[in-house]
Tab-separated table of C-alpha atoms in Angstrom:
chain	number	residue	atom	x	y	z
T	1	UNK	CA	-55.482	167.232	135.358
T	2	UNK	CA	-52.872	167.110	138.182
T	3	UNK	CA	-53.530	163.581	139.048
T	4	UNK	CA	-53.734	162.900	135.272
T	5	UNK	CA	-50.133	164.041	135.244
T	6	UNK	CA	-48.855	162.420	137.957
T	7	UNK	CA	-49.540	158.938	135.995
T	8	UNK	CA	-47.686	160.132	133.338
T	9	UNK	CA	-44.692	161.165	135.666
T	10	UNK	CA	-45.160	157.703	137.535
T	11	UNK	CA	-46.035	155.682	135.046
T	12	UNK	CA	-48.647	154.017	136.978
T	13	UNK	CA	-52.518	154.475	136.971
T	14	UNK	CA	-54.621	156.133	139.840
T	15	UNK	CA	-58.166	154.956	140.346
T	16	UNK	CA	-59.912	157.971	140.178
T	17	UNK	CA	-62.994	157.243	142.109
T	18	UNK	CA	-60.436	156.718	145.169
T	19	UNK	CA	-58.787	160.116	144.514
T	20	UNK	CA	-61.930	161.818	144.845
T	21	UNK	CA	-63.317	160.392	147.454
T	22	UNK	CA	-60.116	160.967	149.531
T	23	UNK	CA	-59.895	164.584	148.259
T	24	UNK	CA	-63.740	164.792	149.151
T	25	UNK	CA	-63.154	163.519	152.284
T	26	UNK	CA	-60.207	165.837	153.260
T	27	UNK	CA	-62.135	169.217	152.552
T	28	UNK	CA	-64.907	167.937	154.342
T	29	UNK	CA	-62.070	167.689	157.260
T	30	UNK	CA	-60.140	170.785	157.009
T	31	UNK	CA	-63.262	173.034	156.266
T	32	UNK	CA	-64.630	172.348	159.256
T	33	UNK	CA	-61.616	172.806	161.492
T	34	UNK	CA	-61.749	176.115	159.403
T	35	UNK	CA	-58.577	175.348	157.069
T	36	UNK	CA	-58.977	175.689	153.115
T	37	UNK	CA	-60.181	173.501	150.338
T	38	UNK	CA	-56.862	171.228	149.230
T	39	UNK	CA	-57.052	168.874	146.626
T	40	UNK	CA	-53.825	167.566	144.489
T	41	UNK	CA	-50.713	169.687	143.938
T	42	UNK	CA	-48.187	168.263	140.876
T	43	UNK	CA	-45.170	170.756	141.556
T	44	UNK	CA	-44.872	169.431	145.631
T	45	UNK	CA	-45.603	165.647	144.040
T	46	UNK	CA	-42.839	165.839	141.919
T	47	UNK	CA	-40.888	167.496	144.730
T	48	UNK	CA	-41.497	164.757	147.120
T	49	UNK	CA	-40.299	162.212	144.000
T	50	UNK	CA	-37.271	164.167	143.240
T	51	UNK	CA	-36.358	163.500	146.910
T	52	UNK	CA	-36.463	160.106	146.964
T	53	UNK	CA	-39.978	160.055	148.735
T	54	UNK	CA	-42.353	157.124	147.390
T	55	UNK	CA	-44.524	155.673	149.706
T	56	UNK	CA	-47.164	157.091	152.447
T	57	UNK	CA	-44.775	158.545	154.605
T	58	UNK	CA	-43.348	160.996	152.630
T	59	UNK	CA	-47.349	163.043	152.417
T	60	UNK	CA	-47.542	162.311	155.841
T	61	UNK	CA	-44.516	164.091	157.234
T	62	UNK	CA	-44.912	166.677	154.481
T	63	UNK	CA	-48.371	167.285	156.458
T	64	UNK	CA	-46.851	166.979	159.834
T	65	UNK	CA	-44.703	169.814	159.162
T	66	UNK	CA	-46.798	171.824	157.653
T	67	UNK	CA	-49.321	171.581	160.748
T	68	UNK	CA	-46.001	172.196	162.865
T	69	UNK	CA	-45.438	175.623	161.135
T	70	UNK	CA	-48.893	176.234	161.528
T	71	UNK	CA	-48.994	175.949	164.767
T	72	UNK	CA	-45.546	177.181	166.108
T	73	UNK	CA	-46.844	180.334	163.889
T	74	UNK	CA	-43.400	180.468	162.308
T	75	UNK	CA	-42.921	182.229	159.121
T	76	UNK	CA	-40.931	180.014	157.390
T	77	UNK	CA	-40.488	182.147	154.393
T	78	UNK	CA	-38.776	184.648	156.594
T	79	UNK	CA	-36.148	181.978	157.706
T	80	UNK	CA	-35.436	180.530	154.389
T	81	UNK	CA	-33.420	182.475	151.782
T	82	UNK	CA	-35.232	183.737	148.726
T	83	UNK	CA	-32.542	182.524	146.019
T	84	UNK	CA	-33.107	179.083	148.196
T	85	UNK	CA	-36.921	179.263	146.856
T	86	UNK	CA	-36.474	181.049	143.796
T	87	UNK	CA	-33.944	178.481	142.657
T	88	UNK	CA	-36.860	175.651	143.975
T	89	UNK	CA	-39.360	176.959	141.555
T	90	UNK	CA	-36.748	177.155	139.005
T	91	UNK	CA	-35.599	173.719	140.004
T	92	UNK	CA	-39.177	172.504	139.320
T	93	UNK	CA	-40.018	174.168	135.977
T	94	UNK	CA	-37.146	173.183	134.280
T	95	UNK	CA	-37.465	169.853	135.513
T	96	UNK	CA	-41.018	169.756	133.604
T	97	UNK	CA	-39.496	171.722	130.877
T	98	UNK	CA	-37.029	168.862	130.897
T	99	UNK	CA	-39.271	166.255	130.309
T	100	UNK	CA	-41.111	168.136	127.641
T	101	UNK	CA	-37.995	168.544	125.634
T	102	UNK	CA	-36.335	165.456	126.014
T	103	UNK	CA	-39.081	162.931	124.665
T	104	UNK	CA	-38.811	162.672	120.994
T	105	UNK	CA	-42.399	163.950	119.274
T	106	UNK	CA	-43.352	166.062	122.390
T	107	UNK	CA	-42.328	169.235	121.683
T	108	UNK	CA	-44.110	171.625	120.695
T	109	UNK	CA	-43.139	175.067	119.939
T	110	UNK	CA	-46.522	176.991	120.519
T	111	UNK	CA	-46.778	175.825	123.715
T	112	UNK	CA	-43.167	176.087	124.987
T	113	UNK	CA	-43.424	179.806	123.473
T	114	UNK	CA	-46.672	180.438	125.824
T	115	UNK	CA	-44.458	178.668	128.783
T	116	UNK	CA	-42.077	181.512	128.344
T	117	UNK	CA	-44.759	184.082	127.911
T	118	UNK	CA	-46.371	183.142	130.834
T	119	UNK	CA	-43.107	183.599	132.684
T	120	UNK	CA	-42.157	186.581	131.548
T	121	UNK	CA	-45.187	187.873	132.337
T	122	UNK	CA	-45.146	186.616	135.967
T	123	UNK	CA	-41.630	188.095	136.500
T	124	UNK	CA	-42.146	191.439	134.404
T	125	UNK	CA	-45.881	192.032	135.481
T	126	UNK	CA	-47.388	189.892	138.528
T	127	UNK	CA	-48.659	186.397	139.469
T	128	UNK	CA	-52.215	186.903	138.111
T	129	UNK	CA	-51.700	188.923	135.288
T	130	UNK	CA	-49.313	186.354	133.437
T	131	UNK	CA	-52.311	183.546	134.868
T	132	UNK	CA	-54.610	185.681	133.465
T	133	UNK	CA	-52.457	185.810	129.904
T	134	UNK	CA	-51.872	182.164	130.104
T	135	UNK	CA	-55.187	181.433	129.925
T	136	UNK	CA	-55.822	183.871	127.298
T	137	UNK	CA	-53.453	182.587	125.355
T	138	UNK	CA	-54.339	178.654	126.030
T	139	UNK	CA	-57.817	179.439	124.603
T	140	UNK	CA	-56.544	181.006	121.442
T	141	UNK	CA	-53.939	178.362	121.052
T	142	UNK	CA	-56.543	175.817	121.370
T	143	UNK	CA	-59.181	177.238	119.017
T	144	UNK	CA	-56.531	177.722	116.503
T	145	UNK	CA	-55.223	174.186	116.710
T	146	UNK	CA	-59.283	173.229	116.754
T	147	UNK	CA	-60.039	174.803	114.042
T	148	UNK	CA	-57.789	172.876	111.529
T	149	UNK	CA	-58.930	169.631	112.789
T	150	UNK	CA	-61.707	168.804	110.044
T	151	UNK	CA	-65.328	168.613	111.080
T	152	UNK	CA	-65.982	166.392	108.041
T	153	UNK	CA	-65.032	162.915	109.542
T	154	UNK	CA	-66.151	161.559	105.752
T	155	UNK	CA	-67.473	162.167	102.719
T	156	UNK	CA	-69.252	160.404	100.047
T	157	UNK	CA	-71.618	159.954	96.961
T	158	UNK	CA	-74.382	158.171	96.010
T	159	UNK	CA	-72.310	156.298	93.718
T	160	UNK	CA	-70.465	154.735	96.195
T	161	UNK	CA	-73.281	154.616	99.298
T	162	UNK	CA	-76.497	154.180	98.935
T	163	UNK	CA	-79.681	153.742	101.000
T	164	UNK	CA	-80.978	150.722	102.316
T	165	UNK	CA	-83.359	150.565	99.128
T	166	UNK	CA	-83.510	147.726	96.516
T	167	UNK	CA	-85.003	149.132	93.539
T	168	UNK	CA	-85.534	147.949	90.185
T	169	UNK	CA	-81.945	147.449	87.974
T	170	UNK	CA	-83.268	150.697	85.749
T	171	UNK	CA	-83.380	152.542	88.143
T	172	UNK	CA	-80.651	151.490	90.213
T	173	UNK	CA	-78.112	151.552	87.140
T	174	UNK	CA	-79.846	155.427	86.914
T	175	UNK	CA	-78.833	156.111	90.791
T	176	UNK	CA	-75.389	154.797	89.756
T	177	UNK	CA	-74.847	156.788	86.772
T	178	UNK	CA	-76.087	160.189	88.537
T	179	UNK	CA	-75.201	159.240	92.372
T	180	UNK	CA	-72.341	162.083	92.082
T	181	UNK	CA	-75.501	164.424	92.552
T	182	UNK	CA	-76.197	163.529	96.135
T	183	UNK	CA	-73.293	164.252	98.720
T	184	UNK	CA	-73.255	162.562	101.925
T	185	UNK	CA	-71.257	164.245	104.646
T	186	UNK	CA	-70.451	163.004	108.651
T	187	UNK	CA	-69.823	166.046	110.310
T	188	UNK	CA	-68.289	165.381	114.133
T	189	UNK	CA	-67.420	167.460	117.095
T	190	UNK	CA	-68.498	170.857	118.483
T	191	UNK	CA	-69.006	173.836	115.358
T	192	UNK	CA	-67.916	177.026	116.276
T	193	UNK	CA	-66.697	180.085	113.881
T	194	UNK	CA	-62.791	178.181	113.633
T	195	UNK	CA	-64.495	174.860	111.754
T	196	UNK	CA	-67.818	176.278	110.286
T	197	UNK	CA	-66.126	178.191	107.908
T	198	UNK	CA	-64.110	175.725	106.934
T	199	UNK	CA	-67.219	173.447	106.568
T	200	UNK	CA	-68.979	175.781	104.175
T	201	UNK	CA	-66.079	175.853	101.633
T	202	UNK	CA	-65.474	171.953	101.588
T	203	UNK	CA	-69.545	171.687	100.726
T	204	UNK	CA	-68.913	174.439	98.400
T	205	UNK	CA	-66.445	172.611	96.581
T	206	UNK	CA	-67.110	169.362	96.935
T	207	UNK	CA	-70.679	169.897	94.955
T	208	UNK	CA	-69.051	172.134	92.335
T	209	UNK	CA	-71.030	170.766	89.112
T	210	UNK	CA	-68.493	168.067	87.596
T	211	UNK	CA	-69.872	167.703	84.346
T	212	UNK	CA	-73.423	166.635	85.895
T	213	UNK	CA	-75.826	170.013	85.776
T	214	UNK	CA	-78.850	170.534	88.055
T	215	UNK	CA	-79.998	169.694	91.558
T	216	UNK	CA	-77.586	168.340	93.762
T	217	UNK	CA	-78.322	167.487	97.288
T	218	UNK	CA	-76.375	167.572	100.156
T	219	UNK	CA	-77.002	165.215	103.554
T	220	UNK	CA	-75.282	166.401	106.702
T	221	UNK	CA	-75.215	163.556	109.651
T	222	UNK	CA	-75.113	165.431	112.584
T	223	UNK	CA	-75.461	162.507	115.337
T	224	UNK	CA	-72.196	162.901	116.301
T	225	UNK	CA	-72.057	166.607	116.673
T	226	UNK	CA	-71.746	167.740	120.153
T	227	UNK	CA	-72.506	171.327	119.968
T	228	UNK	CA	-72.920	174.693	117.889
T	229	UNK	CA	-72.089	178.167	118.744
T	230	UNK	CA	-73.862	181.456	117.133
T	231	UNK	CA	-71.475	182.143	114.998
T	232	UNK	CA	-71.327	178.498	113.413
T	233	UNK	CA	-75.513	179.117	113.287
T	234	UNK	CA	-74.208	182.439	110.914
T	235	UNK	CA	-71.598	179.887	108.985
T	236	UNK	CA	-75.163	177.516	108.603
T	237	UNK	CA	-76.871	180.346	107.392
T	238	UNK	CA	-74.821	181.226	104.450
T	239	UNK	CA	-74.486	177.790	103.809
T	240	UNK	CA	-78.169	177.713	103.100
T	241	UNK	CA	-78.240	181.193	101.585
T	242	UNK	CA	-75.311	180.223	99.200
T	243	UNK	CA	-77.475	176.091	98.899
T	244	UNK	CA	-80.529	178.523	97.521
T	245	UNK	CA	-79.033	180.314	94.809
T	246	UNK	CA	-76.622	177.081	93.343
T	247	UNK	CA	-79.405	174.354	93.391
T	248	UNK	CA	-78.621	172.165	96.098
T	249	UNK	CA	-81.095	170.946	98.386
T	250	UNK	CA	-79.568	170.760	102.490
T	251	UNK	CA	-80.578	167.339	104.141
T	252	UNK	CA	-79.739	167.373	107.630
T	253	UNK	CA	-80.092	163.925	109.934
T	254	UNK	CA	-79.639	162.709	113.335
T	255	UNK	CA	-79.739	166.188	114.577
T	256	UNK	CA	-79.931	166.565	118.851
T	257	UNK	CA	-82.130	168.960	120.393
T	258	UNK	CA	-79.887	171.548	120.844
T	259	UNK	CA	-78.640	171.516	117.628
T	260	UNK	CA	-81.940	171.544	116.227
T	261	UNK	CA	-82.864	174.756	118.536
T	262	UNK	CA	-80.232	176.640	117.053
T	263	UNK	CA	-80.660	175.665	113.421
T	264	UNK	CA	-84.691	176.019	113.501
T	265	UNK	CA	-84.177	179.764	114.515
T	266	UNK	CA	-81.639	180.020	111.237
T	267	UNK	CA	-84.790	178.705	109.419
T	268	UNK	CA	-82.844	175.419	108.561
T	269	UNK	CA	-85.122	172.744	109.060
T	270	UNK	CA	-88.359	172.056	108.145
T	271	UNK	CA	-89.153	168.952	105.756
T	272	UNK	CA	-85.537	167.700	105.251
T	273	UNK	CA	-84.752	166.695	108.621
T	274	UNK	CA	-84.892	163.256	109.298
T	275	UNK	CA	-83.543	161.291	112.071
T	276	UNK	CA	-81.310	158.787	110.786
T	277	UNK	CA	-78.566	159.240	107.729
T	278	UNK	CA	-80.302	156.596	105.648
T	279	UNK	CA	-83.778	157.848	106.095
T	280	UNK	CA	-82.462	161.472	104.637
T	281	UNK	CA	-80.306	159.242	101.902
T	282	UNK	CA	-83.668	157.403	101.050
T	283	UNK	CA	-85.402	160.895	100.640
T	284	UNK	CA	-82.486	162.006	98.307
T	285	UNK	CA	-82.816	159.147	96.491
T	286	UNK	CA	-86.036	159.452	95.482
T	287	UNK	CA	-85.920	162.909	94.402
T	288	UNK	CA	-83.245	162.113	92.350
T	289	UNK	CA	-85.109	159.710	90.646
T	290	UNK	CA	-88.345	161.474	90.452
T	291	UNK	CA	-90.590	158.947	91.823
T	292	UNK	CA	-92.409	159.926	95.094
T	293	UNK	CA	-91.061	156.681	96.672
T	294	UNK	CA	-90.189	154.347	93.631
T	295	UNK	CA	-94.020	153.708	92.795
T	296	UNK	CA	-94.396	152.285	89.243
T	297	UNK	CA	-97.424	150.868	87.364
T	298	UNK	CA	-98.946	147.562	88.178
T	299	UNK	CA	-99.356	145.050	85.124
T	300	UNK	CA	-97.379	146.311	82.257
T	301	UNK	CA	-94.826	147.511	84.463
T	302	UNK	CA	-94.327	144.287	85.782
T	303	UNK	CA	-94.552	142.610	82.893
T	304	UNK	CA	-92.018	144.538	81.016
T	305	UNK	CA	-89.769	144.064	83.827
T	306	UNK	CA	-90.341	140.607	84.373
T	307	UNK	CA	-89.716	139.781	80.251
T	308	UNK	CA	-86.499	142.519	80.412
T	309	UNK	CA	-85.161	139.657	82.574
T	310	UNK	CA	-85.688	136.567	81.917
T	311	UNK	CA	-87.127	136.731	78.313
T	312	UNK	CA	-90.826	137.332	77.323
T	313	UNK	CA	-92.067	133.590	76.812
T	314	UNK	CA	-90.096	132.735	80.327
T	315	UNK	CA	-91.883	135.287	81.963
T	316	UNK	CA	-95.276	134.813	80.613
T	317	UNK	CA	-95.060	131.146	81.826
T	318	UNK	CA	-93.860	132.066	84.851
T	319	UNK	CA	-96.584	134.775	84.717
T	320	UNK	CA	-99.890	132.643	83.822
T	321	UNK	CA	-98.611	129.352	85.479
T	322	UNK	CA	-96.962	129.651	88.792
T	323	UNK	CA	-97.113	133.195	90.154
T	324	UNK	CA	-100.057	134.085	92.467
T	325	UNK	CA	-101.012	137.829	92.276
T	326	UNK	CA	-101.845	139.637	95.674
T	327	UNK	CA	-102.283	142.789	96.321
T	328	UNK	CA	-101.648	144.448	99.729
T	329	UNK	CA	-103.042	147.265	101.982
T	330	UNK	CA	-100.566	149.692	104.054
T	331	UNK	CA	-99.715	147.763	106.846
T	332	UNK	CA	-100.482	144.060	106.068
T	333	UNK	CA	-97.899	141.720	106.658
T	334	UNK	CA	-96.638	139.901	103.633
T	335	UNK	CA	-94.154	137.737	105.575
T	336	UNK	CA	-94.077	137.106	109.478
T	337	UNK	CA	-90.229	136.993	111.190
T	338	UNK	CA	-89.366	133.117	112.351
T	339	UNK	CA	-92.492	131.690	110.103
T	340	UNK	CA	-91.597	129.115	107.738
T	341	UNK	CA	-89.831	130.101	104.116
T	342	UNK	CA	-92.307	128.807	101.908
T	343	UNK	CA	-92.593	131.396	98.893
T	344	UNK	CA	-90.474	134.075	97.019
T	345	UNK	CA	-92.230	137.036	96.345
T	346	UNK	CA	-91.859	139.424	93.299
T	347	UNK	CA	-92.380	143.222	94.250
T	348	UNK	CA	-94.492	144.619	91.410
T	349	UNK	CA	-95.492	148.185	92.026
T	350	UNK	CA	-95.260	150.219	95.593
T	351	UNK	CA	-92.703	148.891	98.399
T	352	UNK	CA	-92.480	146.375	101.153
T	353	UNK	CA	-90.393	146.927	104.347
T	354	UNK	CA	-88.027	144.164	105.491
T	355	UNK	CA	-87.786	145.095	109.481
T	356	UNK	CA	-86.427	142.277	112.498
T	357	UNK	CA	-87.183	142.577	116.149
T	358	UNK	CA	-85.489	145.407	117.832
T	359	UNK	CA	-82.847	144.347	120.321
T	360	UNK	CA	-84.531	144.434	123.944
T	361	UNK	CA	-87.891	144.003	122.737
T	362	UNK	CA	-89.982	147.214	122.079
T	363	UNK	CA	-91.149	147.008	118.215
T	364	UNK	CA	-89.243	146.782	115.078
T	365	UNK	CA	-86.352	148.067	113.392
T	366	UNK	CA	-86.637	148.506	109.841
T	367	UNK	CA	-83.561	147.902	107.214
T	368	UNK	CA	-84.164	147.346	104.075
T	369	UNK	CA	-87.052	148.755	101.621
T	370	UNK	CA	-87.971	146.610	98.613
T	371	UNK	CA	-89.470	148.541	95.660
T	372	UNK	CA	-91.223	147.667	92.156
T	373	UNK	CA	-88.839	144.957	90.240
T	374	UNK	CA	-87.100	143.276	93.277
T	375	UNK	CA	-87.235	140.055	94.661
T	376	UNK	CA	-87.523	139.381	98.329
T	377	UNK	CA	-87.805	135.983	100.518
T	378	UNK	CA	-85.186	133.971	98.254
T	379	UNK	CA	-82.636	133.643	100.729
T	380	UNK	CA	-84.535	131.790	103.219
T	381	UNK	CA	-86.834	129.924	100.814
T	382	UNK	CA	-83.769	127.911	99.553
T	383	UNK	CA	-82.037	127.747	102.662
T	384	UNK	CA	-85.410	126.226	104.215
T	385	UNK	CA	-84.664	128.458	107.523
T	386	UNK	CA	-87.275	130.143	109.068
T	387	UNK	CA	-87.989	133.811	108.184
T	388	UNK	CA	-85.381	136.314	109.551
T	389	UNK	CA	-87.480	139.174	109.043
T	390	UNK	CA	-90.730	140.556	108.757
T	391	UNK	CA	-92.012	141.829	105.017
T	392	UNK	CA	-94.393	144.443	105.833
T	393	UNK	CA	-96.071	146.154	102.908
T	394	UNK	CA	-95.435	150.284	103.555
T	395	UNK	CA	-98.177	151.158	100.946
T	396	UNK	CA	-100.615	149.811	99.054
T	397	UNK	CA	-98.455	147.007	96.822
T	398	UNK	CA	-98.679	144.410	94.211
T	399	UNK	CA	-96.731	141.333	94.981
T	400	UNK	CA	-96.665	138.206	93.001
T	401	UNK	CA	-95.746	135.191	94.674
T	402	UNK	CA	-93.844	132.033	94.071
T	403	UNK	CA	-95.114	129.002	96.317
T	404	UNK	CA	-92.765	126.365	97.193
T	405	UNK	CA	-95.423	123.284	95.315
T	406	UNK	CA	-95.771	126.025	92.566
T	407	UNK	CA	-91.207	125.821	92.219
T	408	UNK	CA	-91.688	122.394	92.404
T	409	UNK	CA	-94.248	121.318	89.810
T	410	UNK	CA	-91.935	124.144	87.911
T	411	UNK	CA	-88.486	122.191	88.284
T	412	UNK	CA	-90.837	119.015	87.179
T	413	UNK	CA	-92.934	120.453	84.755
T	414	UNK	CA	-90.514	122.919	82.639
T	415	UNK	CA	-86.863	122.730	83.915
T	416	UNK	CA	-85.949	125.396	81.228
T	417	UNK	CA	-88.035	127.987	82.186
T	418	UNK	CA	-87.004	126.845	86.097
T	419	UNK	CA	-82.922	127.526	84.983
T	420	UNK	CA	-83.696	130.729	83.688
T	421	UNK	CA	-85.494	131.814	87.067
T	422	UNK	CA	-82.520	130.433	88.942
T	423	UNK	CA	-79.745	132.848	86.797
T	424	UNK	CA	-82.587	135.659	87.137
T	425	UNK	CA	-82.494	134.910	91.493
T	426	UNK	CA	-78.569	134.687	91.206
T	427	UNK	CA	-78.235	137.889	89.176
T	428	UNK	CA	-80.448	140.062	91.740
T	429	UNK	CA	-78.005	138.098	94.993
T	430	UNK	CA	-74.966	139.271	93.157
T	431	UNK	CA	-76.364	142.908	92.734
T	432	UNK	CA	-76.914	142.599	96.682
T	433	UNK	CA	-73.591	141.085	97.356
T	434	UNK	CA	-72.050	144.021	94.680
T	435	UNK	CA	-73.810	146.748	96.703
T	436	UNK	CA	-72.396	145.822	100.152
T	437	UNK	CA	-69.068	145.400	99.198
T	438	UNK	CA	-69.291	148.772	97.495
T	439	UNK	CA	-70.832	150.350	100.932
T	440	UNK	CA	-67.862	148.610	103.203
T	441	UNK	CA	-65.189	150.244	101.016
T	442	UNK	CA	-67.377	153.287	101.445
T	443	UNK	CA	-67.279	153.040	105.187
T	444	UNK	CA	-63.517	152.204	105.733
């Protein structure tokens, strides 16, 4: 802190690392000649700067003297005329008083109000009980101050973020038009009794029913919380109490091991802790929508789908004369990352995950999930780049599949039908495109 201020009061910048090694070095020094610990002083700094003293010499006669009193064993208090220190400490203090005041912005009114309490205090009752008050009294002005500084750093609905999901445009349009449902909160910093409060009546409010009745849920990203006291454990507690009794389900995410001690023994987690924001978003998601992971029948599903979007004699050519059905097994790789682009596949029932290479090596990061009606593989099939991802199939799936001689003989054979399969490709990019920009404005 000291050295911190004496950059502001120089206007210059100390390197740190030096400053402690020279302080270490020091008390190693006078410890064992058996002097005291020392370490940096601001009042004598800005002492020594008052009178004119800038460079090296100034701290070394300052020390020189001081070892001269030391030694000569003359009590220089004794000599020198009380009013002559008194009006040095006074001297001092209103000098940083001074600067406090005189710098447009700085003040601030709490804090000059402790100054003077502290003082009063000092003169009126002793050294160490106006320290002692100070303190007090900086605690309580900093967990007041603390406490009105939000612990929701932002706050959002499904209808304006969603998980890294692709679903079919029925059910997406029904995630759109109930999204308000699921709440998606960042909470930051440490929670103690000042901000948990606080945090329990914006959830309250914020998932007050808005003309939409039912389960709501609720998913709190606590990666970027850096602690929890008991009493914010209490504030969790009624949260979850009060979450019971109106319908909404708590999602927590990205919760650290100490947080998760302390909300385990409030009997918080369980099943809805997950440990990243979009895996708990993802969960939400599909509860919303009711369908254990976006599963939907095979054939007819398909079918339906396939005819809702490009017409039903379009899609039963495409259908019976180009796509090739395959069915996958948990696990088996649909697509490998940097193989050629050679097919589009159509996701017919169950889901595929689209993961790349983790940076460093060391597996696979997965970010995007494909469910029944989506396409996937389009981008680099006309591009005629090499895979940037892996399609991995995350449960048993139905796929049908697009070849690159099977688009060809179709652009020969029946151009029509070929158009129509172009707009349908187009339509599901701009629906991407629509989503992202709607997730940016969501994250600015």
């Amino acid at each position: 802190l000291d050295v911190s201020s004496l950059e502001v009061q120089r206007r210059a910048q100390a390197d740190m690392d030096n400053e402690f090694r020279i302080n270490g070095a020091a008390n190693l020094a006078v410890v064992a000649v058996g002097g005291l610990s020392v370490g940096h002083a601001l009042n004598p700094s800005r002492l020594i700067d008052a009178l004119g003293g800038r460079g090296r010499a100034a701290g070394i006669a300052g020390g020189l003297f001081v070892a001269l009193m030391l030694l000569s064993g003359v009590n220089l208090a004794s000599i020198v005329p009380r009013p002559v220190l008194g009006g040095l400490l006074i001297f001092l203090g209103a000098g940083v008083m001074g600067d406090a005041l005189k710098v447009p912005g700085r003040q601030s009114w709490p804090e000059m109000a402790l100054t003077l309490l502290i003082m009063g205090a000092i003169v009126g009752l002793g050294y160490l009980t106006g320290i002692v008050l100070g303190i007090i009294g900086a605690c309580l002005l900093f967990a007041a101050r603390y406490s009105r500084i939000g612990v929701i750093r932002r706050h959002v609905t499904r209808a304006d973020l969603g998980a890294p999901v692709e679903r079919s445009p029925e059910v997406a349009q029904r995630l759109a038009e109930q999204g308000s449902r699921i709440h998606v909160l960042w909470l930051t910093g440490y929670l103690f009794f000042g901000s948990s409060y606080g945090l329990f009546e914006s959830i309250r409010q914020a998932t007050a029913p808005r003309g939409l009745f039912g389960r709501r849920w609720v998913v709190l990203d606590c990666s970027a919380v850096t602690g929890i006291d008991a009493s914010a454990a209490l504030s969790f507690q009624k949260l979850a109490n009060w979450a019971a009794k109106a319908d909404v389900t708590l999602v927590f995410a990205g919760v650290a091991p100490s947080l998760a001690t302390e909300l385990t023994a409030a009997g918080l987690l369980g099943a809805r802790h997950f440990a990243t924001r979009n895996e708990a978003l993802e969960w939400a998601e599909d509860e919303l929508i009711g369908t254990g992971g976006g599963r939907a029948p095979e054939a007819a599903a398909f079918e339906t789908w396939l005819q809702g979007q490009l017409g039903a004699a379009t899609a039963r050519r495409l259908i019976e004369g180009y796509l090739e059905r395959r069915q996958l097994d948990a696990g088996e790789v649909l697509c490998a990352h940097a193989s050629p682009s050679d097919t589009i596949e159509l996701v017919a029932a169950g889901s595929v995950a689209v993961t790349v290479p983790a940076l460093g090596g060391g597996g696979a990061v997965r970010v995007r999930r494909m469910t029944g009606g989506t396409v996937v593989g389009e981008m680099g099939f006309f591009r005629k780049l090499p895979r940037a991802a892996s399609v991995v199939a995350e449960e048993r799936a139905i796929v049908y599949v697009l070849t690159r001689s099977a688009y060809q003989r179709l652009l020969d054979g029946e151009p029509r039908v070929a158009a129509e399969f172009l707009h349908f490709v187009v339509r599901a990019l701009s629906d991407r495109v629509e989503a992202a920009n709607r997730e940016i404005t969501a994250l600015l």
